[in-house]
Short mmCIF file of C-alpha atoms in Angstrom, two decimals:
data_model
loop_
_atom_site.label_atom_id
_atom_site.label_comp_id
_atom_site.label_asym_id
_atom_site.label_seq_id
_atom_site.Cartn_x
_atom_site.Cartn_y
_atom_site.Cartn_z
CA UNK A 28 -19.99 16.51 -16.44
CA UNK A 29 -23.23 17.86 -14.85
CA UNK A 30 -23.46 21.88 -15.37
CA UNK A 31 -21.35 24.24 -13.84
CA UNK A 32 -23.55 25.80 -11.75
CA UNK A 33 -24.69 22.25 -10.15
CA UNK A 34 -20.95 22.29 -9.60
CA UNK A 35 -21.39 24.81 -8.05
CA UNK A 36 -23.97 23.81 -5.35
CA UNK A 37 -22.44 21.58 -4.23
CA UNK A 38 -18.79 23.89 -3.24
CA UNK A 39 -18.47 24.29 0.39
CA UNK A 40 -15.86 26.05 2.80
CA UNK A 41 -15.00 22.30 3.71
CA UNK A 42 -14.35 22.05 0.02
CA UNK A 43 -10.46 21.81 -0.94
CA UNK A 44 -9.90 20.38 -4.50
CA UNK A 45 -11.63 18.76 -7.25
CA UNK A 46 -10.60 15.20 -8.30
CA UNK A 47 -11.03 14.04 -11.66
CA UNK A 48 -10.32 11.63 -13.91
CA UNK A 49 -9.83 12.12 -17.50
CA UNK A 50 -9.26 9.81 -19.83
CA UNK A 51 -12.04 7.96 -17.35
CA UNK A 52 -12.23 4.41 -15.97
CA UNK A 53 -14.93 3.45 -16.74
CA UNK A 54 -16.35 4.90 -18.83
CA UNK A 55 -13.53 5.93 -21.25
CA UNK A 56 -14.58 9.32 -21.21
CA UNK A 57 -12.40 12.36 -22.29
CA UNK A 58 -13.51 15.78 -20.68
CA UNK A 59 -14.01 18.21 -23.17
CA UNK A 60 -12.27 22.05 -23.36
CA UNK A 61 -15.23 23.20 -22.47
CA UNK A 62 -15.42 21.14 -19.18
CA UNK A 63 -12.10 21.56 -18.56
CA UNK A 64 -13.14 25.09 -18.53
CA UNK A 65 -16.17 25.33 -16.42
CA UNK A 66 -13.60 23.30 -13.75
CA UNK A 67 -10.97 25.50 -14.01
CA UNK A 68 -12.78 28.90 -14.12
CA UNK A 69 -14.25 27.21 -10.39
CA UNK A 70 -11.37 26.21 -8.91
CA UNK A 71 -10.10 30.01 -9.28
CA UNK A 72 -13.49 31.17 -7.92
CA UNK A 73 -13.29 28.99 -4.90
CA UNK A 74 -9.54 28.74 -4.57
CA UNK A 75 -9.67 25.11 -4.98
CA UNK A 76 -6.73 21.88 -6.14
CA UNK A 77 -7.31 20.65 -9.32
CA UNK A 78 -6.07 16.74 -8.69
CA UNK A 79 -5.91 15.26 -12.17
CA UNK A 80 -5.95 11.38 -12.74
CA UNK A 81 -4.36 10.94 -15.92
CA UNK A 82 -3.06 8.12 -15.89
CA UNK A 83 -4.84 6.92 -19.27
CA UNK A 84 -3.67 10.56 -20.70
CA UNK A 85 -1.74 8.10 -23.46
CA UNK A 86 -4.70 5.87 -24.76
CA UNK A 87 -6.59 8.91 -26.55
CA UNK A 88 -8.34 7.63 -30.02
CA UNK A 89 -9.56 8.82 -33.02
CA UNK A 90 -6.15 10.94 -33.30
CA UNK A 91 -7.91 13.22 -30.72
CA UNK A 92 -5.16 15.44 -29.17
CA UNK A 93 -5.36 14.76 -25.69
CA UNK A 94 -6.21 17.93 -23.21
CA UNK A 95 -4.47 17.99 -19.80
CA UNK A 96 -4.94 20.13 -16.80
CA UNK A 97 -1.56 20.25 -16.39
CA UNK A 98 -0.71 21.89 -19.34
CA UNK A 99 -3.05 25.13 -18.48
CA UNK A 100 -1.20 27.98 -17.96
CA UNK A 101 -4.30 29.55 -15.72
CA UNK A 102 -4.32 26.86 -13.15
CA UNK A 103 -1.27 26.21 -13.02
CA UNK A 104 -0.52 26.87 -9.79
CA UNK A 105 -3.76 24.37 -8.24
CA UNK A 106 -2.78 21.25 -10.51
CA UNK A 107 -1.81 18.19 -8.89
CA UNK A 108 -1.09 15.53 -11.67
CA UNK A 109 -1.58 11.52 -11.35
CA UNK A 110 0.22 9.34 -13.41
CA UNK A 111 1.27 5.80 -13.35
CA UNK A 112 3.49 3.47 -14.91
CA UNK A 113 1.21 0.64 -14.54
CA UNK A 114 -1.37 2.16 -17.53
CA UNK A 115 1.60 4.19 -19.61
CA UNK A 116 3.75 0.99 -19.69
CA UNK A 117 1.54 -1.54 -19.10
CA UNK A 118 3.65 -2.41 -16.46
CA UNK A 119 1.00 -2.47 -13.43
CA UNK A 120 3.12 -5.50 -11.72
CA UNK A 121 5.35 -2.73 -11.08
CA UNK A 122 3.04 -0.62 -8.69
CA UNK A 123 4.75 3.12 -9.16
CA UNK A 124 2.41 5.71 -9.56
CA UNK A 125 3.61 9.56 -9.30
CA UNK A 126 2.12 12.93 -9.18
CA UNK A 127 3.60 16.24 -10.29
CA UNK A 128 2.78 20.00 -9.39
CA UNK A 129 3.76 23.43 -10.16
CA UNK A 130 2.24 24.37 -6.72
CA UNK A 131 5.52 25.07 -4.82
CA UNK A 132 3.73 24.53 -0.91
CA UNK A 133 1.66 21.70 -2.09
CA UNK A 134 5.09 19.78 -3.23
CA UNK A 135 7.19 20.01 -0.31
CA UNK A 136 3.98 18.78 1.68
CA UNK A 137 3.67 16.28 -0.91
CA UNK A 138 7.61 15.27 -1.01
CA UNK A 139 7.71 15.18 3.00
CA UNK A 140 4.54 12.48 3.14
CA UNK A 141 6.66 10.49 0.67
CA UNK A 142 9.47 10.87 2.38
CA UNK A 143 7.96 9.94 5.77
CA UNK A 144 5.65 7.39 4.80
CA UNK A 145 7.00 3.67 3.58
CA UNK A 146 7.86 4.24 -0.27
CA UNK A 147 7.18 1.86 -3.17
CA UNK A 148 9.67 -0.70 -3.87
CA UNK A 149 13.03 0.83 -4.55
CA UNK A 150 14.10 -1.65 -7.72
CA UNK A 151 10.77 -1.01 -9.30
CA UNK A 152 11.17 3.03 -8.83
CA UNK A 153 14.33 2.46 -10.63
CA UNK A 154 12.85 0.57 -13.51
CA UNK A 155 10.49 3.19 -13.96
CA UNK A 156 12.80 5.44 -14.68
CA UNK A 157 14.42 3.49 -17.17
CA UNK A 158 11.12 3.21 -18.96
CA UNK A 159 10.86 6.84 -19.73
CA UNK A 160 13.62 6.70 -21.79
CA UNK A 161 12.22 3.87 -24.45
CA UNK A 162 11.78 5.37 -27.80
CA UNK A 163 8.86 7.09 -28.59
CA UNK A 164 7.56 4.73 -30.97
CA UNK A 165 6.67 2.48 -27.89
CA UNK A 166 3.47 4.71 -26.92
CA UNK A 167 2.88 5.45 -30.83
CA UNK A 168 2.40 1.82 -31.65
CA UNK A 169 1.23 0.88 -28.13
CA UNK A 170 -1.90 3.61 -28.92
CA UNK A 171 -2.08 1.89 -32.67
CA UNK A 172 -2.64 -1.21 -30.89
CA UNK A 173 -5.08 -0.19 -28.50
CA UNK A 174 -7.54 1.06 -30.92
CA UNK A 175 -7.91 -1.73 -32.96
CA UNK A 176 -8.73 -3.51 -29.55
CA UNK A 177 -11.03 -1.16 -28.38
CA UNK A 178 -12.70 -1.05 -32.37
CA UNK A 179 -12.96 -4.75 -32.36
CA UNK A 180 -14.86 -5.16 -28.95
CA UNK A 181 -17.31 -2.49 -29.69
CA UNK A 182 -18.22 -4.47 -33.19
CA UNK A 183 -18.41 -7.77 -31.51
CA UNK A 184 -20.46 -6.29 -28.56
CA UNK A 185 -22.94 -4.69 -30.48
CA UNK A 186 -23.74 -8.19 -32.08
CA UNK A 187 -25.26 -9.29 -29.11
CA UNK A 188 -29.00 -8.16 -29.01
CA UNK A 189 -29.52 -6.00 -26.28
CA UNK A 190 -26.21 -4.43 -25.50
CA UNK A 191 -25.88 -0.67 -25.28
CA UNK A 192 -22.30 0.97 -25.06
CA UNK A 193 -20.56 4.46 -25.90
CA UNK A 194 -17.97 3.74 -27.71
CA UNK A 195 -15.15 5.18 -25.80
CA UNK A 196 -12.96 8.13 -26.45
CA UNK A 197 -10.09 7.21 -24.52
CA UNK A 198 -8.37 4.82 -21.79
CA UNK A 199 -9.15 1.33 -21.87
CA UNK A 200 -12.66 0.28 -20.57
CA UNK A 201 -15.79 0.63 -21.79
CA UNK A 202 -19.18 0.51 -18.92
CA UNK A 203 -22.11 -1.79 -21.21
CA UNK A 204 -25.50 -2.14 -20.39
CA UNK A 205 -26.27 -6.01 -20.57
CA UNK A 206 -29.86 -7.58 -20.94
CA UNK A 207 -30.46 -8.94 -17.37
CA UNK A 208 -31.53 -7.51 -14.29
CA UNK A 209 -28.74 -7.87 -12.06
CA UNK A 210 -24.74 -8.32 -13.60
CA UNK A 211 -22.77 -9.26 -10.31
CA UNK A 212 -25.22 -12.20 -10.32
CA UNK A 213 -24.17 -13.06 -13.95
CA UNK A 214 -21.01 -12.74 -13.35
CA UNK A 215 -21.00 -15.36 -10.34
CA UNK A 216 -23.14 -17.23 -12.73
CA UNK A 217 -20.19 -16.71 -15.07
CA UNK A 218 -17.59 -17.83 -12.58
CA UNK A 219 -19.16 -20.69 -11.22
CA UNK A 220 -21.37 -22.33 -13.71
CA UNK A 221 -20.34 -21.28 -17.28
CA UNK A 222 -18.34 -22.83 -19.52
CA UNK A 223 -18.04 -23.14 -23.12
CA UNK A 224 -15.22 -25.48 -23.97
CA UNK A 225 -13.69 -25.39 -20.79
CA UNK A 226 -13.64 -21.32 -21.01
CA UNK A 227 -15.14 -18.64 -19.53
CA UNK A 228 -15.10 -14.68 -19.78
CA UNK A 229 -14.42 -12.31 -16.46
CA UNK A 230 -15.61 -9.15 -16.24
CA UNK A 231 -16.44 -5.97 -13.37
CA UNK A 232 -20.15 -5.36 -11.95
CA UNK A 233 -20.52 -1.60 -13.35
CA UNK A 234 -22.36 -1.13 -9.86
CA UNK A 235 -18.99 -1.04 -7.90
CA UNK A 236 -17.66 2.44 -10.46
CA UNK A 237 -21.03 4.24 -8.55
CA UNK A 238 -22.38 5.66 -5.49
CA UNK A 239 -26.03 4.85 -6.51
CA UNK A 240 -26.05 0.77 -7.09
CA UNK A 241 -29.66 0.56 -8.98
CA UNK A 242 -28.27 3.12 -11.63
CA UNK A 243 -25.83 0.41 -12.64
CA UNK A 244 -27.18 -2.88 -11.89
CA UNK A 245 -27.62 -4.12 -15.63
CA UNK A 246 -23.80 -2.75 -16.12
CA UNK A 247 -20.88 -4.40 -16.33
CA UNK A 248 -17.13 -3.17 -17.57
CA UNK A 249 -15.22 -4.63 -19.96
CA UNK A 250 -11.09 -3.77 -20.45
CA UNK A 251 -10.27 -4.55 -23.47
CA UNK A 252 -6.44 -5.17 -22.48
CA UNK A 253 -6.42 -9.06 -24.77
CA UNK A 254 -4.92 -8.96 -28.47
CA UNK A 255 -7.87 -8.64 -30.63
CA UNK A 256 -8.08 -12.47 -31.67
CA UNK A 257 -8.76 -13.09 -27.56
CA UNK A 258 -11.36 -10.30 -27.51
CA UNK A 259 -13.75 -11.97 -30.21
CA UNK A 260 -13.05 -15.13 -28.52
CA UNK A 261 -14.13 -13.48 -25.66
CA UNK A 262 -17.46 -11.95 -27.13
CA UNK A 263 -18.71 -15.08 -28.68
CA UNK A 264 -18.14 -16.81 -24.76
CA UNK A 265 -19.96 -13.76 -23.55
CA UNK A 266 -23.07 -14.24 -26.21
CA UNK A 267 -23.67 -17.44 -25.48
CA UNK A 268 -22.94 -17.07 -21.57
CA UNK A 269 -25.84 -14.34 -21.95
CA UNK A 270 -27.99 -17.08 -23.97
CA UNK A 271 -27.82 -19.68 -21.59
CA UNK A 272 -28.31 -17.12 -18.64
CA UNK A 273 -31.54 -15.69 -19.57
CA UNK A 274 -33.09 -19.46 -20.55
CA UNK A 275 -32.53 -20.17 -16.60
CA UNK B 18 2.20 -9.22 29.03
CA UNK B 19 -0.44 -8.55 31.64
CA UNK B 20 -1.48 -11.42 33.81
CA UNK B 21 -3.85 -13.54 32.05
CA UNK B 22 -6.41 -12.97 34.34
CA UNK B 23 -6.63 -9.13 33.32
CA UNK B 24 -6.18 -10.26 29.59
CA UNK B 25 -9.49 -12.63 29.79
CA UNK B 26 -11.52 -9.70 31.38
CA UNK B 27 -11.16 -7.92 28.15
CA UNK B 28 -11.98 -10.85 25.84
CA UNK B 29 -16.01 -9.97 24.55
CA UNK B 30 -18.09 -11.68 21.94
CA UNK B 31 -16.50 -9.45 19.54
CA UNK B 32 -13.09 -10.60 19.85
CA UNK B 33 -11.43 -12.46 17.15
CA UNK B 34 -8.08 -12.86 17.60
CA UNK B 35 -5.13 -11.71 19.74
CA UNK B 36 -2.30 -9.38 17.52
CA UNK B 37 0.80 -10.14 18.90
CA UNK B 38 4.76 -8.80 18.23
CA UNK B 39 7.72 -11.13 19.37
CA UNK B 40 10.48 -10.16 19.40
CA UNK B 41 8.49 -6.80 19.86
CA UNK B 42 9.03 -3.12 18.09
CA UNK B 43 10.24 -0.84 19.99
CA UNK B 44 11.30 -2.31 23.07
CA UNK B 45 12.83 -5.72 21.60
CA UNK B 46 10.70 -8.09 24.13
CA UNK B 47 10.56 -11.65 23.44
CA UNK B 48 7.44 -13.29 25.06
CA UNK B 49 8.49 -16.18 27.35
CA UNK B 50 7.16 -19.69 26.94
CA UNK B 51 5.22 -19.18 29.95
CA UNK B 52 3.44 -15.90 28.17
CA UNK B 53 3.27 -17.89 24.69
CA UNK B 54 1.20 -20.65 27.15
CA UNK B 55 -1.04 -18.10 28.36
CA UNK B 56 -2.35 -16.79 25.25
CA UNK B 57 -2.58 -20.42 24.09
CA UNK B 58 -5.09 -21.30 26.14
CA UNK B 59 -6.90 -18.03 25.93
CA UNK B 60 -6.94 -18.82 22.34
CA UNK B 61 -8.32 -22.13 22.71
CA UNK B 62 -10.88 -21.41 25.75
CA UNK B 63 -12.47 -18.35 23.57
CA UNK B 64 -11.87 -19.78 19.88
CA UNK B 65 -9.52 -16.71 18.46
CA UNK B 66 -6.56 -16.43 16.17
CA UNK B 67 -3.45 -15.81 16.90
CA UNK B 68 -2.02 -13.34 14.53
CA UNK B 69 1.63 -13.57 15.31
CA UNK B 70 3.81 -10.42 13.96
CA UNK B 71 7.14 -11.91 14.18
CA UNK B 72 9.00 -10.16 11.55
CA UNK B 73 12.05 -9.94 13.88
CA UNK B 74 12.00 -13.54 14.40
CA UNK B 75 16.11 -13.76 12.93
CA UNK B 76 16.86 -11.30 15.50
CA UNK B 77 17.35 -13.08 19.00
CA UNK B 78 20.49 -12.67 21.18
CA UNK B 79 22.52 -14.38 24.02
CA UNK B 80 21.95 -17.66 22.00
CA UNK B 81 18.19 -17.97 23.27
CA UNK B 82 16.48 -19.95 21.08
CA UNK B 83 13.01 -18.63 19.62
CA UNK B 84 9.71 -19.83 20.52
CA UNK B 85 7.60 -19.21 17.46
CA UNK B 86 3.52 -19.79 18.02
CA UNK B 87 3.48 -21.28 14.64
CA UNK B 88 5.78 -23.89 15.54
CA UNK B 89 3.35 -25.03 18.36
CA UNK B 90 1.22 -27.71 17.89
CA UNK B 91 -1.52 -26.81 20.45
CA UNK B 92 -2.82 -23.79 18.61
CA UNK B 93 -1.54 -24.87 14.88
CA UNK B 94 -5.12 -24.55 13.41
CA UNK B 95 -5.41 -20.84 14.73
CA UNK B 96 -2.30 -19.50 13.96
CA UNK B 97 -1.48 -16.84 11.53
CA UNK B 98 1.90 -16.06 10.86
CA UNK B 99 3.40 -12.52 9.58
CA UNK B 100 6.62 -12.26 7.72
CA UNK B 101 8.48 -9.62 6.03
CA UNK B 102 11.78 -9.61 3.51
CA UNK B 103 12.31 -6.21 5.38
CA UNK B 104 14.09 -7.37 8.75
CA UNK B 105 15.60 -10.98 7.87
CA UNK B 106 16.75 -10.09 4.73
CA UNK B 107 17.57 -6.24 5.30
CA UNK B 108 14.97 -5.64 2.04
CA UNK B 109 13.31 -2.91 3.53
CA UNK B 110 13.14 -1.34 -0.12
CA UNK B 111 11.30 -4.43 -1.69
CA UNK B 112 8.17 -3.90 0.65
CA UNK B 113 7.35 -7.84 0.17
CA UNK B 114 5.75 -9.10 3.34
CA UNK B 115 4.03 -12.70 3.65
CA UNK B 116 1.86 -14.91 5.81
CA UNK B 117 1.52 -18.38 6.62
CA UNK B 118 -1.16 -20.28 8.28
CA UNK B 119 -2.32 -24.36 8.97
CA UNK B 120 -6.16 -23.17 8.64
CA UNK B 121 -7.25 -24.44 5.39
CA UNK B 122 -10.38 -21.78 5.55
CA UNK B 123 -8.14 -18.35 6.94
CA UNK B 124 -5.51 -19.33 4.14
CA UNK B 125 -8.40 -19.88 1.14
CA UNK B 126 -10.16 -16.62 2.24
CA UNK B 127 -6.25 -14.77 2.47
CA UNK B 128 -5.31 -16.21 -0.97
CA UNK B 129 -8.79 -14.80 -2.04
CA UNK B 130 -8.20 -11.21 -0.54
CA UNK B 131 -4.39 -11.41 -2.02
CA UNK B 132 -5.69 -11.74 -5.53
CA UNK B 133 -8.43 -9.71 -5.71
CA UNK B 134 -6.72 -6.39 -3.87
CA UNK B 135 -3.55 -5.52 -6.21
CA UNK B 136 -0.69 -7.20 -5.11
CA UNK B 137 2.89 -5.79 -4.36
CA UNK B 138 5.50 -5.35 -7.33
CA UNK B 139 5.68 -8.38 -9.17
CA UNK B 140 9.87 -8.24 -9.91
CA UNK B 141 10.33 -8.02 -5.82
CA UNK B 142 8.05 -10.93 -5.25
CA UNK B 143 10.55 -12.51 -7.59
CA UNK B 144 13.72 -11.44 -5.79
CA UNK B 145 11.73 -12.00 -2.32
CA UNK B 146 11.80 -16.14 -3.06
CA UNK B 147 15.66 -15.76 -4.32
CA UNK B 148 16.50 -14.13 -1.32
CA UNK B 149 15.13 -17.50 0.68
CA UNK B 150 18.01 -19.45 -1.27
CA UNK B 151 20.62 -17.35 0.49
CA UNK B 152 23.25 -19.49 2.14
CA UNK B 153 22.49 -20.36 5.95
CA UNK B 154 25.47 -18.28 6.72
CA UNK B 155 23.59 -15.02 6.03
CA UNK B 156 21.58 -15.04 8.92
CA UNK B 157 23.89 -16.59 11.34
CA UNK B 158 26.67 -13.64 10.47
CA UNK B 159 23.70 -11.05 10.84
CA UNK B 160 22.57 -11.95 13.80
CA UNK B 161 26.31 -11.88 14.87
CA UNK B 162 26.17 -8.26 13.43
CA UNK B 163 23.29 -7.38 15.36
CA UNK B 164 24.28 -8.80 18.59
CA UNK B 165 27.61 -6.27 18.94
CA UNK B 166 25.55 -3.48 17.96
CA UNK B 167 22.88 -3.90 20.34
CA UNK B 168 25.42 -4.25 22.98
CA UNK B 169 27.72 -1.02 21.70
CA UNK B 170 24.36 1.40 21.77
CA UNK B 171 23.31 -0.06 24.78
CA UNK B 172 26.99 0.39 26.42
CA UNK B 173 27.21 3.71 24.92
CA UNK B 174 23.77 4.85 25.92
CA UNK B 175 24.30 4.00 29.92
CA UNK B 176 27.33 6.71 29.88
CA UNK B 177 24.78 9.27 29.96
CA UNK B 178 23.33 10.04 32.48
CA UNK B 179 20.05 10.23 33.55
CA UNK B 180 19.67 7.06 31.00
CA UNK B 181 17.26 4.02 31.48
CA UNK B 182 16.77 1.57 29.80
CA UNK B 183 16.24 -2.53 29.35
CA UNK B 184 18.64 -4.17 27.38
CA UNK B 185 16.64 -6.22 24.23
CA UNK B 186 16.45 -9.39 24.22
CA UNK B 187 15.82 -9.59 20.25
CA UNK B 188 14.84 -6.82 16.80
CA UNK B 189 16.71 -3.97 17.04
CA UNK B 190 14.77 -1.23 18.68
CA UNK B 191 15.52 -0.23 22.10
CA UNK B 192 12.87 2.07 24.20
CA UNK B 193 15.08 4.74 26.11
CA UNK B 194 13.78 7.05 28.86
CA UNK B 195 16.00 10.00 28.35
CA UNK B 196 16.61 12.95 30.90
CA UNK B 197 13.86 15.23 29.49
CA UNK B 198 10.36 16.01 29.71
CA UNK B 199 9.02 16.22 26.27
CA UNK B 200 10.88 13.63 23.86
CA UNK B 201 8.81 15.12 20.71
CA UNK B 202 9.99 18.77 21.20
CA UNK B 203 13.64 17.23 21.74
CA UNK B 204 13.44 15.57 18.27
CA UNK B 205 12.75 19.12 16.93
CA UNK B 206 15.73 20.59 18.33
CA UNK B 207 17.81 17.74 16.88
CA UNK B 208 16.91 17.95 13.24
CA UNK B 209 16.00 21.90 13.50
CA UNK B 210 18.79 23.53 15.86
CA UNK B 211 21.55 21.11 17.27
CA UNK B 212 24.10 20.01 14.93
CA UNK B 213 28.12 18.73 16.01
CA UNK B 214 30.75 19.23 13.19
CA UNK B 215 27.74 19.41 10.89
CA UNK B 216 26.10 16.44 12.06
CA UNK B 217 22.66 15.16 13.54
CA UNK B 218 20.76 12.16 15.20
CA UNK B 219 17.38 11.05 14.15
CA UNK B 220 14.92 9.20 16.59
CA UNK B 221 11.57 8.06 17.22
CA UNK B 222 9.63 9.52 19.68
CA UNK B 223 8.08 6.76 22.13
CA UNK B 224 4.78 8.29 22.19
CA UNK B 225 3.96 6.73 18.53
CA UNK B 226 4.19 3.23 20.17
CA UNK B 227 1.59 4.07 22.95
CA UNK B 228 -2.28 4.74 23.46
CA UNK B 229 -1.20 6.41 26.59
CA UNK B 230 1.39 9.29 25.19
CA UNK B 231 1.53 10.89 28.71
CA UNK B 232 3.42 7.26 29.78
CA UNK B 233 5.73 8.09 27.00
CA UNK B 234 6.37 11.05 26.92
CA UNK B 235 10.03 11.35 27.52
CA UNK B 236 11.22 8.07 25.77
CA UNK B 237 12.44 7.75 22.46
CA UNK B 238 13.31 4.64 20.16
CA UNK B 239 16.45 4.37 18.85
CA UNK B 240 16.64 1.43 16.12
CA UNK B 241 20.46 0.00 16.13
CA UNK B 242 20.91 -0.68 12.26
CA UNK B 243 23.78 1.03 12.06
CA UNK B 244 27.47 0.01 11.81
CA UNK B 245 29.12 -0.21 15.79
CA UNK B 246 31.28 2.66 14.86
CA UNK B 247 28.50 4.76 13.61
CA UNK B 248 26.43 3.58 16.61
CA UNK B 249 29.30 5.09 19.09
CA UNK B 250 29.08 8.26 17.09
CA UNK B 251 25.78 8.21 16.92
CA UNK B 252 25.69 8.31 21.19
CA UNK B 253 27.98 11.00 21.40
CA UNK B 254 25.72 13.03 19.40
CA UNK B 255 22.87 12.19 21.37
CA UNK B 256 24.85 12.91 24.58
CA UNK B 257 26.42 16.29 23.23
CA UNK B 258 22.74 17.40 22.28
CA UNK B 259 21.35 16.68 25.41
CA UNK B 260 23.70 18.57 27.42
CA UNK B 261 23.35 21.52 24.91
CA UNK B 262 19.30 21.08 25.32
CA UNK B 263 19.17 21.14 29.08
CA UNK B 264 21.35 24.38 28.93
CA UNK B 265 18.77 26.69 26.54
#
C-alpha cells in the first residue's frame, strides 16, 4: 500500500469507505498488520466503511496466519466483510457471494437491498449452506493443495528467461512480467495461432487489473487453479509459445 | 403502440433495435398482428433488431392464440428472442433466463459475451433444461390457473369503487387506477399503518413502469400469482384500506 499520509490526500467529504482486497487478485498480496493499521487508524479519523474483500482469506501460504479486518475489535463497527463460496469452495458455478457486518444501520440497509433486489438462485443459497458444514479438513487439505500449485508454477515460470514474478503470499494468482511489449497481443497470438500438439495455454492481460494500461502492458496473470502435472504442462506450452512469438 | 407514423419519427442513425414486451408487464397487453406488422416493416425499412421480451409468452387468455415475432418469417434474421424459467415454469428462484436468435453473427457475438461475463449458477442451468421435459400438461393446467385468477382479481377489484381498469389479455400484472392521488404514499400506509386481523397487501406503485410518473401517479400494479381465494382476500384488504385511507 502507498503511505498513509498519500492515503490521506486523497480522503474527501465525498469519501465514504475504503475497499480493499486482501488476500489480492492479482497480485496475491496479503496486507500486512501494519497496513491494516495505517487503514484502520484512517477510517476512525475520517469516519469511514472498511469494505473487506476476502474472499481468498482461506488460500494464505507459508503457514502465515491470515489477518482479517473483521476480526479487529477497533473497527469493528465500520467493517463490511466479502466472502464467497465460489473461492472458499471452489464452487464458483454456484454464484453466492455474502457479506457480514457488526455495523447494526449498515445491515438492515444492507438486508433491505437484498431483500428488494432479485436474489441469487434459491437452490444454490441452500447448497451453500450445506457447504459450511463439511469437515474442516476440506479447507486444511484444500490450502495443502494449493501451495504445491502455486510452488510449482513459480519454479516452472522462472525457467523461462525473462520472466519476473513475486511469488505470492496468498489467494490464487500471481501478475508476471513477460518478455514482449504488449501481452493482450500475445495472448490473441496465443488464441488464434499457437499450438503445440494441438494445445494451447490461456491466460489474463495484467493491463485489465489497472487504471494506468502502459504500467502493465508486458503483464499478464496466471491462476494457478490446474493440478500441478497440468501447470508444468502448461509452462512448457507457455515457453515455447513465448519462443515462437518473439522469432515473428 | 403509437401509430407507426409517430414511431418512425423517432427512428435516428443511432437506433439499433426496437425492445419490445408481449404479453407486456404491468398492464398484460398483447400486441395485435396488425402492431407486430408495423414494427416489421419498421424493422426492415431501417435495418434494426427486434429484441422481443416475451417472457410471459405461456400466459395468454380467452383461448387467443400468440403471435410470437420469432415465429415470423419476414423478420427471422433480426429477431432476438428473450426467455426466462421465471414465468413459464414459476422458477423465479433459479434466475435462469435465455435467448434465441436465427442471426448467425448476433448469436456468435451473444455466445461470446455469455462465456466471457460469468454465467448464472451452473446446478439451475441444469434444472432449467429438466424443467423443458415437463409434461405438456403443465402449461396447459397453468394457464388454466391463471385464467380464473385474472378474472377473480379483476371481478373483485371492479366492486370498489372509484376502480379502473383494463382487463389483461395475457402475464399476470394488471395496471389499476385506484381512487387516490398519490399511489406511492398509499403503499406506505399499507405496509407501515393499515393492517385487518393482522394482515396487509403489498403492491407496486405504477410510477416504476413510466418515464412520465405524473401519468402514473395514482395507479398501482397488482401481479395475480396468488391462489383465487387469497386473491378475494387479498381485494378486501385493498378495499378495507382504502376506505380507512380516505378517512385520515
Amino acid at each position: 500500500l502507498p503511505d498513509i499520509s498519500k492515503i490521506e490526500k486523497l480522503i474527501t467529504n465525498k469519501t465514504k469507505a475504503f475497499i480493499l482486497n486482501t488476500p489480492g487478485n492479482p497480485t496475491g498480496r496479503v496486507y500486512t498488520k501494519r497496513e491494516m493499521d495505517d487503514i484502520a487508524y484512517l477510517a476512525k479519523k475520517h469516519n469511514l466503511f472498511i469494505i473487506s474483500d476476502e474472499v481468498y482469506r482461506d488460500f494464505i501460504y507459508d503457514g502465515e496466519e491470515f489477518l482479517s479486518f473483521a476480526a479487529r475489535k477497533d473497527v469493528e463497527d465500520r467493517v463490511i466483510l466479502i466472502e464467497s463460496t465460489s473461492k472458499r469452495f471452489s464452487a464458483c458455478g454456484a454464484r453466492v457471494g455474502f457479506l457480514a457486518t457488526k455495523n447494526k444501520e449498515a445491515y438492515e440497509a444492507l438486508l433491505k437491498m437484498a431483500q428488494t433486489r432479485l436474489s441469487v438462485s434459491y437452490i444454490d443459497q441452500v447448497g451453500a449452506v450445506e457447504l459450511f458444514k463439511l469437515d474442516k479438513n476440506y479447507l486444511h487439505n484444500q490450502l495443502a493443495e494449493y501451495e504445491v500449485r502455486r510452488d510449482t508454477i513459480c519454479d516452472e515460470l522462472l525457467k523461462i528467461e525473462g520472466v519476473v514474478l513475486q511469488k505470492p503470499k496468498g489467494a490464487f494468482h500471481i501478475l508476471v512480467k513477460l518478455p514482449i511489449a504488449d501481452s493482450e497481443d500475445f495472448i490473441q497470438f496465443l488464441l488464434n495461432e499457437f499450438n503445440y500438439e494441438g494445445e494451447t495455454v490461456l491466460i489474463t492481460p495484467g493491463a485489465d487489473f489497472y487504471f494506468n494500461e502502459s504500467l502493465s502492458k508486458n503483464m499478464v496473470r496466471i491462476s494457478y487453479v490446474l493440478k500441478a502435472e497440468d501447470l508444468k504442462r502448461a509452462a512448457l506450452l507457455l515457453r515455447i509459445a513465448l519462443d515462437e512469438y518473439m522469432k515473428k
